[in-house]
mmCIF file of C-alpha atoms and ligand atoms in Angstrom:
data_model
loop_
_atom_site.group_PDB
_atom_site.id
_atom_site.type_symbol
_atom_site.label_atom_id
_atom_site.label_comp_id
_atom_site.label_asym_id
_atom_site.label_seq_id
_atom_site.Cartn_x
_atom_site.Cartn_y
_atom_site.Cartn_z
ATOM 1 C CA MET A 1 -89.362 92.231 79.707
ATOM 2 C CA ARG A 2 -85.783 91.784 81.784
ATOM 3 C CA THR A 3 -86.723 90.557 85.212
ATOM 4 C CA ALA A 4 -84.176 89.889 88.338
ATOM 5 C CA PHE A 5 -84.893 86.117 89.903
ATOM 6 C CA PHE A 6 -83.704 86.320 93.338
ATOM 7 C CA SER A 7 -83.752 83.190 95.518
ATOM 8 C CA ALA A 8 -83.779 81.364 92.137
ATOM 9 C CA ARG A 9 -83.111 77.213 92.747
ATOM 10 C CA ARG A 10 -81.484 75.601 90.451
ATOM 11 C CA ASP A 11 -84.651 72.953 90.198
ATOM 12 C CA GLU A 12 -87.005 75.798 89.102
ATOM 13 C CA GLN A 13 -85.336 77.591 86.385
ATOM 14 C CA PRO A 14 -86.260 74.575 84.251
ATOM 15 C CA PHE A 15 -90.087 75.514 84.204
ATOM 16 C CA TYR A 16 -88.816 79.110 82.762
ATOM 17 C CA GLN A 17 -86.826 78.263 79.890
ATOM 18 C CA GLY A 18 -88.308 79.103 76.725
ATOM 19 C CA SER A 19 -90.196 82.028 78.024
ATOM 20 C CA SER A 20 -89.746 85.831 75.585
ATOM 21 C CA HIS A 21 -88.820 87.609 78.916
ATOM 22 C CA PRO A 22 -84.826 87.790 79.997
ATOM 23 C CA ILE A 23 -84.484 86.809 82.713
ATOM 24 C CA THR A 24 -81.657 87.164 85.274
ATOM 25 C CA PHE A 25 -81.198 83.984 87.913
ATOM 26 C CA PHE A 26 -79.342 85.109 91.348
ATOM 27 C CA GLU A 27 -79.585 82.341 94.099
ATOM 28 C CA THR A 28 -79.045 85.185 96.870
ATOM 29 C CA SER A 29 -82.550 86.579 98.528
ATOM 30 C CA LEU A 30 -83.391 90.146 98.426
ATOM 31 C CA SER A 31 -82.143 92.367 100.609
ATOM 32 C CA ALA A 32 -81.772 96.296 100.822
ATOM 33 C CA ALA A 33 -78.331 94.842 99.663
ATOM 34 C CA THR A 34 -78.718 92.843 97.454
ATOM 35 C CA ALA A 35 -81.405 95.037 95.631
ATOM 36 C CA LYS A 36 -79.068 96.621 93.369
ATOM 37 C CA LEU A 37 -78.476 93.425 91.056
ATOM 38 C CA ALA A 38 -81.579 94.177 89.698
ATOM 39 C CA THR A 39 -79.774 98.282 88.268
ATOM 40 C CA ASP A 40 -81.569 98.326 84.923
ATOM 41 C CA TYR A 41 -84.048 95.493 85.742
ATOM 42 C CA PRO A 42 -87.670 96.419 85.701
ATOM 43 C CA ALA A 43 -89.103 93.658 86.969
ATOM 44 C CA VAL A 44 -88.254 91.949 89.166
ATOM 45 C CA CYS A 45 -89.600 88.454 90.678
ATOM 46 C CA LEU A 46 -89.417 87.455 94.246
ATOM 47 C CA PHE A 47 -90.167 83.568 96.308
ATOM 48 C CA VAL A 48 -91.186 83.565 99.643
ATOM 49 C CA ASN A 49 -88.302 84.204 102.117
ATOM 50 C CA ASP A 50 -86.708 88.120 99.399
ATOM 51 C CA ASN A 51 -87.310 90.740 101.907
ATOM 52 C CA ALA A 52 -89.005 93.358 100.011
ATOM 53 C CA ASN A 53 -89.082 96.264 102.952
ATOM 54 C CA ALA A 54 -88.898 99.564 102.227
ATOM 55 C CA GLU A 55 -85.184 100.211 102.152
ATOM 56 C CA ALA A 56 -84.812 97.170 99.439
ATOM 57 C CA ILE A 57 -87.492 98.634 97.240
ATOM 58 C CA ALA A 58 -85.986 102.280 97.425
ATOM 59 C CA ALA A 59 -82.849 100.574 96.030
ATOM 60 C CA LEU A 60 -84.953 98.245 93.560
ATOM 61 C CA ALA A 61 -86.854 101.709 92.378
ATOM 62 C CA ALA A 62 -83.306 104.116 92.416
ATOM 63 C CA GLY A 63 -82.410 100.897 89.919
ATOM 64 C CA GLY A 64 -85.173 101.014 87.934
ATOM 65 C CA THR A 65 -87.224 98.866 89.085
ATOM 66 C CA LYS A 66 -91.150 99.064 88.153
ATOM 67 C CA PHE A 67 -93.208 95.459 88.722
ATOM 68 C CA ILE A 68 -92.668 92.776 91.767
ATOM 69 C CA ALA A 69 -94.323 89.655 90.245
ATOM 70 C CA LEU A 70 -94.483 87.256 93.524
ATOM 71 C CA ARG A 71 -94.179 83.520 92.912
ATOM 72 C CA SER A 72 -96.652 83.185 95.642
ATOM 73 C CA ALA A 73 -100.327 82.740 97.008
ATOM 74 C CA GLY A 74 -98.343 85.628 100.371
ATOM 75 C CA PHE A 75 -96.979 88.815 100.269
ATOM 76 C CA ASN A 76 -96.452 89.610 103.581
ATOM 77 C CA HIS A 77 -92.344 89.661 102.673
ATOM 78 C CA VAL A 78 -93.388 93.434 100.710
ATOM 79 C CA ASP A 79 -93.900 96.328 102.007
ATOM 80 C CA LEU A 80 -97.490 97.243 100.323
ATOM 81 C CA GLN A 81 -97.101 100.678 101.161
ATOM 82 C CA ALA A 82 -93.455 101.629 99.933
ATOM 83 C CA ALA A 83 -93.843 99.822 96.688
ATOM 84 C CA ALA A 84 -97.138 101.812 96.342
ATOM 85 C CA HIS A 85 -94.930 105.020 97.385
ATOM 86 C CA HIS A 86 -92.538 104.493 94.380
ATOM 87 C CA GLY A 87 -94.945 103.969 92.337
ATOM 88 C CA MET A 88 -94.593 100.193 91.547
ATOM 89 C CA VAL A 89 -97.188 97.475 90.918
ATOM 90 C CA VAL A 90 -96.857 94.382 92.289
ATOM 91 C CA GLY A 91 -98.912 91.056 90.965
ATOM 92 C CA ARG A 92 -98.425 87.292 92.324
ATOM 93 C CA VAL A 93 -99.749 83.888 92.237
ATOM 94 C CA PRO A 94 -103.181 83.829 94.181
ATOM 95 C CA ALA A 95 -103.712 79.849 93.730
ATOM 96 C CA TYR A 96 -100.767 77.557 91.933
ATOM 97 C CA SER A 97 -102.257 74.209 94.202
ATOM 98 C CA PRO A 98 -104.195 74.513 97.700
ATOM 99 C CA TYR A 99 -104.255 70.506 96.615
ATOM 100 C CA ALA A 100 -100.565 70.820 97.173
ATOM 101 C CA VAL A 101 -100.731 72.836 100.328
ATOM 102 C CA ALA A 102 -103.347 70.796 101.770
ATOM 103 C CA GLU A 103 -102.050 66.883 101.017
ATOM 104 C CA HIS A 104 -99.023 68.324 102.418
ATOM 105 C CA ALA A 105 -100.638 69.305 105.695
ATOM 106 C CA VAL A 106 -102.184 65.487 105.974
ATOM 107 C CA ALA A 107 -98.934 64.440 105.515
ATOM 108 C CA LEU A 108 -97.143 65.663 108.181
ATOM 109 C CA ILE A 109 -100.935 65.590 110.805
ATOM 110 C CA LEU A 110 -100.113 60.990 109.331
ATOM 111 C CA ALA A 111 -96.131 61.296 110.199
ATOM 112 C CA LEU A 112 -96.539 62.018 113.596
ATOM 113 C CA ASN A 113 -100.337 60.146 114.360
ATOM 114 C CA ARG A 114 -97.716 56.965 113.798
ATOM 115 C CA LYS A 115 -95.183 57.991 114.189
ATOM 116 C CA LEU A 116 -93.124 58.018 110.855
ATOM 117 C CA VAL A 117 -90.129 59.486 111.031
ATOM 118 C CA ARG A 118 -88.952 56.943 114.089
ATOM 119 C CA ALA A 119 -90.678 54.137 112.692
ATOM 120 C CA ASN A 120 -88.505 53.899 109.547
ATOM 121 C CA ALA A 121 -85.414 55.020 111.533
ATOM 122 C CA ARG A 122 -86.449 51.954 113.839
ATOM 123 C CA VAL A 123 -86.698 49.939 111.061
ATOM 124 C CA HIS A 124 -83.247 50.544 109.306
ATOM 125 C CA GLU A 125 -81.374 49.584 113.075
ATOM 126 C CA ASN A 126 -83.382 46.988 112.760
ATOM 127 C CA ASN A 127 -84.701 47.795 115.345
ATOM 128 C CA PHE A 128 -88.826 46.078 114.636
ATOM 129 C CA LEU A 129 -90.645 47.366 119.031
ATOM 130 C CA LEU A 130 -93.385 49.068 119.103
ATOM 131 C CA ASP A 131 -92.979 50.244 121.780
ATOM 132 C CA GLY A 132 -93.100 54.516 122.090
ATOM 133 C CA LEU A 133 -94.654 53.915 117.950
ATOM 134 C CA MET A 134 -99.373 53.645 119.029
ATOM 135 C CA GLY A 135 -100.918 56.302 117.256
ATOM 136 C CA PHE A 136 -104.748 57.246 117.721
ATOM 137 C CA ASP A 137 -107.599 56.544 114.240
ATOM 138 C CA ILE A 138 -108.205 59.609 112.402
ATOM 139 C CA HIS A 139 -111.436 58.774 112.154
ATOM 140 C CA GLY A 140 -113.940 60.105 114.703
ATOM 141 C CA ARG A 141 -111.871 62.923 115.501
ATOM 142 C CA THR A 142 -112.423 66.454 115.520
ATOM 143 C CA VAL A 143 -110.585 68.811 113.097
ATOM 144 C CA GLY A 144 -110.122 72.327 113.520
ATOM 145 C CA VAL A 145 -109.424 74.585 109.606
ATOM 146 C CA VAL A 146 -108.085 78.174 110.948
ATOM 147 C CA GLY A 147 -109.405 79.648 107.628
ATOM 148 C CA THR A 148 -111.184 78.497 105.023
ATOM 149 C CA GLY A 149 -109.484 79.887 101.689
ATOM 150 C CA GLN A 150 -108.347 77.859 99.046
ATOM 151 C CA ILE A 151 -106.453 75.540 101.051
ATOM 152 C CA GLY A 152 -108.014 75.132 103.997
ATOM 153 C CA SER A 153 -111.596 74.323 101.722
ATOM 154 C CA VAL A 154 -109.214 71.638 100.454
ATOM 155 C CA PHE A 155 -107.769 70.067 104.311
ATOM 156 C CA ALA A 156 -111.534 70.307 105.027
ATOM 157 C CA GLY A 157 -112.691 67.733 102.528
ATOM 158 C CA ILE A 158 -109.380 65.592 102.614
ATOM 159 C CA MET A 159 -110.560 65.229 106.254
ATOM 160 C CA ARG A 160 -113.880 65.677 106.098
ATOM 161 C CA GLY A 161 -113.116 62.132 103.937
ATOM 162 C CA PHE A 162 -110.639 60.176 106.256
ATOM 163 C CA GLY A 163 -114.259 60.367 108.655
ATOM 164 C CA CYS A 164 -113.651 63.051 111.124
ATOM 165 C CA ARG A 165 -116.217 66.235 112.192
ATOM 166 C CA VAL A 166 -114.505 68.904 110.362
ATOM 167 C CA LEU A 167 -114.943 72.775 112.366
ATOM 168 C CA ALA A 168 -113.573 75.658 111.018
ATOM 169 C CA THR A 169 -113.376 79.521 111.732
ATOM 170 C CA ASP A 170 -112.781 82.179 109.096
ATOM 171 C CA PRO A 171 -114.013 85.848 109.325
ATOM 172 C CA PHE A 172 -115.433 85.071 106.126
ATOM 173 C CA PRO A 173 -117.305 81.388 105.873
ATOM 174 C CA GLN A 174 -118.553 79.412 102.695
ATOM 175 C CA ALA A 175 -122.270 79.718 102.051
ATOM 176 C CA ASN A 176 -121.552 75.526 100.220
ATOM 177 C CA LEU A 177 -118.663 73.822 102.979
ATOM 178 C CA ALA A 178 -118.887 70.828 104.419
ATOM 179 C CA VAL A 179 -118.523 72.303 107.820
ATOM 180 C CA GLU A 180 -119.236 73.646 110.802
ATOM 181 C CA TYR A 181 -118.228 77.465 111.078
ATOM 182 C CA VAL A 182 -117.576 77.877 115.315
ATOM 183 C CA SER A 183 -115.733 80.551 116.951
ATOM 184 C CA TRP A 184 -112.348 80.445 117.693
ATOM 185 C CA GLN A 185 -112.183 80.249 121.251
ATOM 186 C CA ASP A 186 -115.033 77.006 120.981
ATOM 187 C CA LEU A 187 -112.667 75.480 117.669
ATOM 188 C CA LEU A 188 -109.559 75.576 120.377
ATOM 189 C CA THR A 189 -111.132 73.858 122.964
ATOM 190 C CA SER A 190 -113.146 70.979 120.908
ATOM 191 C CA SER A 191 -110.468 69.920 118.238
ATOM 192 C CA ASP A 192 -107.884 67.586 118.102
ATOM 193 C CA ILE A 193 -106.261 68.708 116.123
ATOM 194 C CA ILE A 194 -106.044 72.067 114.518
ATOM 195 C CA SER A 195 -103.894 73.056 111.175
ATOM 196 C CA LEU A 196 -104.114 76.596 109.945
ATOM 197 C CA HIS A 197 -104.156 78.126 106.932
ATOM 198 C CA CYS A 198 -105.163 82.099 107.006
ATOM 199 C CA PRO A 199 -102.766 84.731 106.083
ATOM 200 C CA LEU A 200 -100.168 86.146 107.999
ATOM 201 C CA THR A 201 -101.402 90.131 108.717
ATOM 202 C CA PRO A 202 -100.983 92.457 112.196
ATOM 203 C CA GLN A 203 -104.171 90.715 113.203
ATOM 204 C CA THR A 204 -103.564 86.857 112.846
ATOM 205 C CA TYR A 205 -99.594 87.489 114.652
ATOM 206 C CA HIS A 206 -99.654 85.469 117.335
ATOM 207 C CA LEU A 207 -102.451 83.814 116.397
ATOM 208 C CA VAL A 208 -101.381 80.453 118.544
ATOM 209 C CA ASP A 209 -99.571 82.313 121.705
ATOM 210 C CA ASP A 210 -99.925 80.557 124.995
ATOM 211 C CA ALA A 211 -103.595 81.538 125.895
ATOM 212 C CA ALA A 212 -103.835 79.360 122.230
ATOM 213 C CA VAL A 213 -102.418 76.915 123.514
ATOM 214 C CA ASP A 214 -103.973 76.792 126.855
ATOM 215 C CA ALA A 215 -107.208 76.754 125.982
ATOM 216 C CA MET A 216 -106.731 73.800 123.585
ATOM 217 C CA LYS A 217 -107.279 70.588 124.433
ATOM 218 C CA PRO A 218 -105.217 68.878 126.361
ATOM 219 C CA GLY A 219 -102.800 66.833 123.938
ATOM 220 C CA ALA A 220 -104.242 68.447 120.385
ATOM 221 C CA MET A 221 -102.187 68.600 117.795
ATOM 222 C CA LEU A 222 -101.062 71.969 116.336
ATOM 223 C CA ILE A 223 -100.268 72.661 111.733
ATOM 224 C CA ASN A 224 -98.937 74.600 109.862
ATOM 225 C CA THR A 225 -98.434 75.441 106.685
ATOM 226 C CA SER A 226 -98.955 78.865 106.365
ATOM 227 C CA ARG A 227 -96.759 81.280 108.078
ATOM 228 C CA GLY A 228 -93.965 80.915 110.760
ATOM 229 C CA GLY A 229 -95.581 84.446 112.446
ATOM 230 C CA LEU A 230 -99.331 82.874 113.579
ATOM 231 C CA VAL A 231 -97.340 80.696 115.574
ATOM 232 C CA ASP A 232 -95.061 81.956 118.804
ATOM 233 C CA ALA A 233 -92.790 78.924 118.546
ATOM 234 C CA LEU A 234 -91.953 79.896 122.393
ATOM 235 C CA ALA A 235 -95.749 79.442 123.401
ATOM 236 C CA ALA A 236 -96.061 76.056 121.567
ATOM 237 C CA ILE A 237 -92.097 74.712 123.141
ATOM 238 C CA ARG A 238 -94.291 75.698 126.670
ATOM 239 C CA GLY A 239 -96.695 73.805 125.998
ATOM 240 C CA LEU A 240 -95.146 70.754 124.354
ATOM 241 C CA LYS A 241 -92.744 70.767 127.178
ATOM 242 C CA THR A 242 -96.186 70.161 129.191
ATOM 243 C CA GLY A 243 -97.806 67.528 127.820
ATOM 244 C CA GLN A 244 -100.865 70.299 126.815
ATOM 245 C CA LEU A 245 -99.956 70.519 122.997
ATOM 246 C CA GLY A 246 -99.640 67.040 122.281
ATOM 247 C CA TYR A 247 -97.882 66.908 119.009
ATOM 248 C CA LEU A 248 -96.511 70.179 116.060
ATOM 249 C CA GLY A 249 -96.666 69.776 112.353
ATOM 250 C CA LEU A 250 -94.066 72.914 110.600
ATOM 251 C CA ASP A 251 -93.938 73.539 107.432
ATOM 252 C CA VAL A 252 -93.206 77.293 108.101
ATOM 253 C CA TYR A 253 -91.094 78.906 111.557
ATOM 254 C CA GLU A 254 -91.591 82.897 112.333
ATOM 255 C CA GLU A 255 -87.112 82.819 111.412
ATOM 256 C CA GLU A 256 -87.223 80.953 108.612
ATOM 257 C CA ALA A 257 -85.336 84.217 106.217
ATOM 258 C CA GLY A 258 -81.727 82.451 106.093
ATOM 259 C CA MET A 259 -82.405 79.597 107.006
ATOM 260 C CA PHE A 260 -85.216 77.356 105.025
ATOM 261 C CA PHE A 261 -84.335 76.711 101.535
ATOM 262 C CA ALA A 262 -79.721 77.497 101.994
ATOM 263 C CA ASP A 263 -77.823 73.927 102.840
ATOM 264 C CA LEU A 264 -76.240 74.992 106.278
ATOM 265 C CA SER A 265 -74.851 71.377 106.842
ATOM 266 C CA GLY A 266 -71.539 72.094 107.748
ATOM 267 C CA SER A 267 -72.748 75.035 109.854
ATOM 268 C CA VAL A 268 -73.669 75.779 113.531
ATOM 269 C CA LEU A 269 -77.659 76.625 113.445
ATOM 270 C CA GLN A 270 -77.765 79.535 115.423
ATOM 271 C CA ASP A 271 -81.909 79.885 116.174
ATOM 272 C CA ASP A 272 -81.863 78.405 120.025
ATOM 273 C CA VAL A 273 -85.477 78.056 119.668
ATOM 274 C CA PHE A 274 -85.393 76.079 116.776
ATOM 275 C CA ALA A 275 -83.124 74.266 118.062
ATOM 276 C CA ARG A 276 -85.164 73.390 121.189
ATOM 277 C CA LEU A 277 -88.198 72.431 118.639
ATOM 278 C CA LEU A 278 -86.163 69.239 117.298
ATOM 279 C CA THR A 279 -85.424 67.993 120.257
ATOM 280 C CA LEU A 280 -88.966 67.532 120.904
ATOM 281 C CA PRO A 281 -90.312 63.809 119.735
ATOM 282 C CA ASN A 282 -93.059 64.904 119.208
ATOM 283 C CA VAL A 283 -92.325 67.772 116.541
ATOM 284 C CA LEU A 284 -91.947 67.433 112.918
ATOM 285 C CA ILE A 285 -91.225 69.849 110.497
ATOM 286 C CA THR A 286 -90.311 70.404 106.762
ATOM 287 C CA GLY A 287 -88.629 73.357 105.047
ATOM 288 C CA HIS A 288 -91.052 74.819 103.726
ATOM 289 C CA GLN A 289 -92.144 72.422 101.405
ATOM 290 C CA ALA A 290 -95.569 71.946 101.088
ATOM 291 C CA PHE A 291 -96.153 74.098 97.958
ATOM 292 C CA TYR A 292 -93.100 72.042 96.526
ATOM 293 C CA THR A 293 -95.053 69.388 93.372
ATOM 294 C CA ARG A 294 -93.924 69.562 89.851
ATOM 295 C CA GLN A 295 -98.150 71.102 89.741
ATOM 296 C CA ALA A 296 -97.361 74.105 91.934
ATOM 297 C CA LEU A 297 -94.277 74.933 90.101
ATOM 298 C CA GLU A 298 -95.726 74.405 86.256
ATOM 299 C CA ASN A 299 -97.794 76.918 87.390
ATOM 300 C CA ILE A 300 -96.631 79.129 89.993
ATOM 301 C CA ALA A 301 -94.436 79.337 86.163
ATOM 302 C CA SER A 302 -96.737 80.316 83.857
ATOM 303 C CA THR A 303 -98.269 82.772 85.872
ATOM 304 C CA THR A 304 -95.865 85.120 87.212
ATOM 305 C CA LEU A 305 -94.843 84.499 82.910
ATOM 306 C CA GLN A 306 -98.437 85.564 82.498
ATOM 307 C CA ASN A 307 -98.061 88.228 85.232
ATOM 308 C CA ILE A 308 -94.680 89.621 83.269
ATOM 309 C CA THR A 309 -96.423 90.165 80.143
ATOM 310 C CA ASP A 310 -99.536 91.283 81.015
ATOM 311 C CA PHE A 311 -97.768 94.433 83.242
ATOM 312 C CA GLU A 312 -94.882 95.278 79.655
ATOM 313 C CA ALA A 313 -98.490 95.277 77.833
ATOM 314 C CA THR A 314 -100.550 97.212 80.307
ATOM 315 C CA GLY A 315 -99.133 98.438 83.525
ATOM 316 C CA SER A 316 -100.863 96.069 85.608
ATOM 317 C CA CYS A 317 -102.108 92.899 85.718
ATOM 318 C CA THR A 318 -105.290 90.659 86.981
ATOM 319 C CA HIS A 319 -103.064 88.741 89.904
ATOM 320 C CA LEU A 320 -102.835 92.407 90.910
ATOM 321 C CA VAL A 321 -101.713 92.867 95.159
ATOM 322 C CA LYS A 322 -103.661 95.985 96.340
ATOM 323 C CA LEU A 323 -102.450 98.100 99.189
HETATM 324 P P1 LIG B 401 -107.305 82.315 100.491
HETATM 325 O O1 LIG B 401 -106.691 84.279 100.460
HETATM 326 O O2 LIG B 401 -107.695 81.330 99.117
HETATM 327 O O3 LIG B 401 -106.940 81.881 102.370
HETATM 328 C C1 LIG B 401 -106.959 81.956 103.616
HETATM 329 C C2 LIG B 401 -108.829 82.461 104.749
HETATM 330 O O4 LIG B 401 -107.774 82.533 105.480
HETATM 331 C C3 LIG B 401 -109.153 83.088 104.185
HETATM 332 O O5 LIG B 401 -111.157 82.826 103.803
HETATM 333 C C4 LIG B 401 -109.667 83.958 105.106
HETATM 334 O O6 LIG B 401 -110.854 84.658 104.981
HETATM 335 C C5 LIG B 401 -109.319 83.886 105.820
HETATM 336 N N1 LIG B 401 -109.085 84.302 107.337
HETATM 337 C C6 LIG B 401 -108.457 85.471 107.296
HETATM 338 N N2 LIG B 401 -107.902 86.251 108.104
HETATM 339 C C7 LIG B 401 -107.989 85.352 108.622
HETATM 340 C C8 LIG B 401 -108.333 84.570 110.510
HETATM 341 N N3 LIG B 401 -108.124 85.913 111.715
HETATM 342 N N4 LIG B 401 -109.011 83.402 110.877
HETATM 343 C C9 LIG B 401 -109.723 81.966 110.593
HETATM 344 N N5 LIG B 401 -109.403 82.628 108.852
HETATM 345 C C10 LIG B 401 -108.994 83.762 108.487
HETATM 346 O O7 LIG B 401 -105.557 81.589 101.243
HETATM 347 P P2 LIG B 401 -104.637 80.111 100.245
HETATM 348 O O8 LIG B 401 -104.071 80.092 99.313
HETATM 349 O O9 LIG B 401 -105.655 78.549 101.115
HETATM 350 O O10 LIG B 401 -103.684 80.682 101.370
HETATM 351 C C11 LIG B 401 -102.998 79.908 102.442
HETATM 352 C C12 LIG B 401 -101.738 80.794 103.337
HETATM 353 O O11 LIG B 401 -101.648 79.534 103.026
HETATM 354 C C13 LIG B 401 -101.578 81.962 102.703
HETATM 355 O O12 LIG B 401 -101.298 82.699 103.282
HETATM 356 C C14 LIG B 401 -100.021 81.127 102.395
HETATM 357 O O13 LIG B 401 -99.276 82.339 103.883
HETATM 358 C C15 LIG B 401 -99.937 79.954 103.345
HETATM 359 N N6 LIG B 401 -99.424 79.618 101.468
HETATM 360 C C16 LIG B 401 -98.709 77.920 102.238
HETATM 361 C C17 LIG B 401 -97.783 77.527 101.143
HETATM 362 C C18 LIG B 401 -96.365 76.440 101.737
HETATM 363 O O14 LIG B 401 -95.314 75.721 100.987
HETATM 364 N N7 LIG B 401 -96.474 76.268 103.205
HETATM 365 C C19 LIG B 401 -97.912 78.094 99.642
HETATM 366 C C20 LIG B 401 -99.470 78.917 100.370
HETATM 367 C C21 LIG B 401 -99.621 79.111 100.687
#
């Protein structure tokens, strides 16, 4: 099935070589303006910062697109109502490597705690002073996991391995997971480290706001590898300035679209909130790379291609996104 592949990075294209589906790779992301590129392609393949809003979907439908194959688990960037209105089917990759994302969350915790970025820069300058590099034992700390789905449950297991007490909150608790389920408020007040692993929905938008930051243990660490919109960045900055929030580790940022996955080193940073975050020594940001392991890319490609094959054969797919 002819597939228009948006936001194509060079490094991921080899995983799709040899597919029976003729794929055209477009480096540009999908928007209402670029949707015309997909004219006469019955399938489009999208990543997290493609904007499949109602306007883009209408333009895709006008060009003959019938299937949206998401190369992601999250689908908050697709207007599902608009897709349904145009009779379009949406498939996703529900699980490709929960380990990749959970391990990256742990990497952010360790790097923030032991100030690895600063320490490495210092050693490169022949400066071997320890001042300012003191961390804390993770063993014995209380970790709050927000969302114990595939990624959150793997993350919880890793943190238990560190010797942490693991609290969690989830509207659908898992019966056999070795965590203590508590309320959102109790998680905020009791955790030394809070890690977000729930989806972005209208209910979870700005889940971490001023009230949540104020309710945290003074000096707590917040990790977000889930979706940027879960955290009100201005509330986080306010907390970081007073020390109420001790550390912030982000792999996602609410306004990351148009910024992450691009080389903007020759241009002036336009986002003043992001610029403020970059000035804070206890903030560590990666550009939506938590998923980025070889195993995850292999799994994303095989599930995506299978979704396209299924849709071509049956008009549906196993990993359907339902409205
Ligand atoms: P999942 O669907 O397996 O688990 C999500 C869990 O969050 C579910 O158990 C759900 O009940 C829970 N949840 C929903 N609303 C909640 C709330 N208000 N409070 C607490 N829990 C709530 O999803 P999975 O695979 O674990 O992924 C989690 C998120 O990670 C995705 O939604 C996606 O946004 C993000 N992600 C980020 C990646 C990255 O590269 N940074 C890569 C893959 C996923």
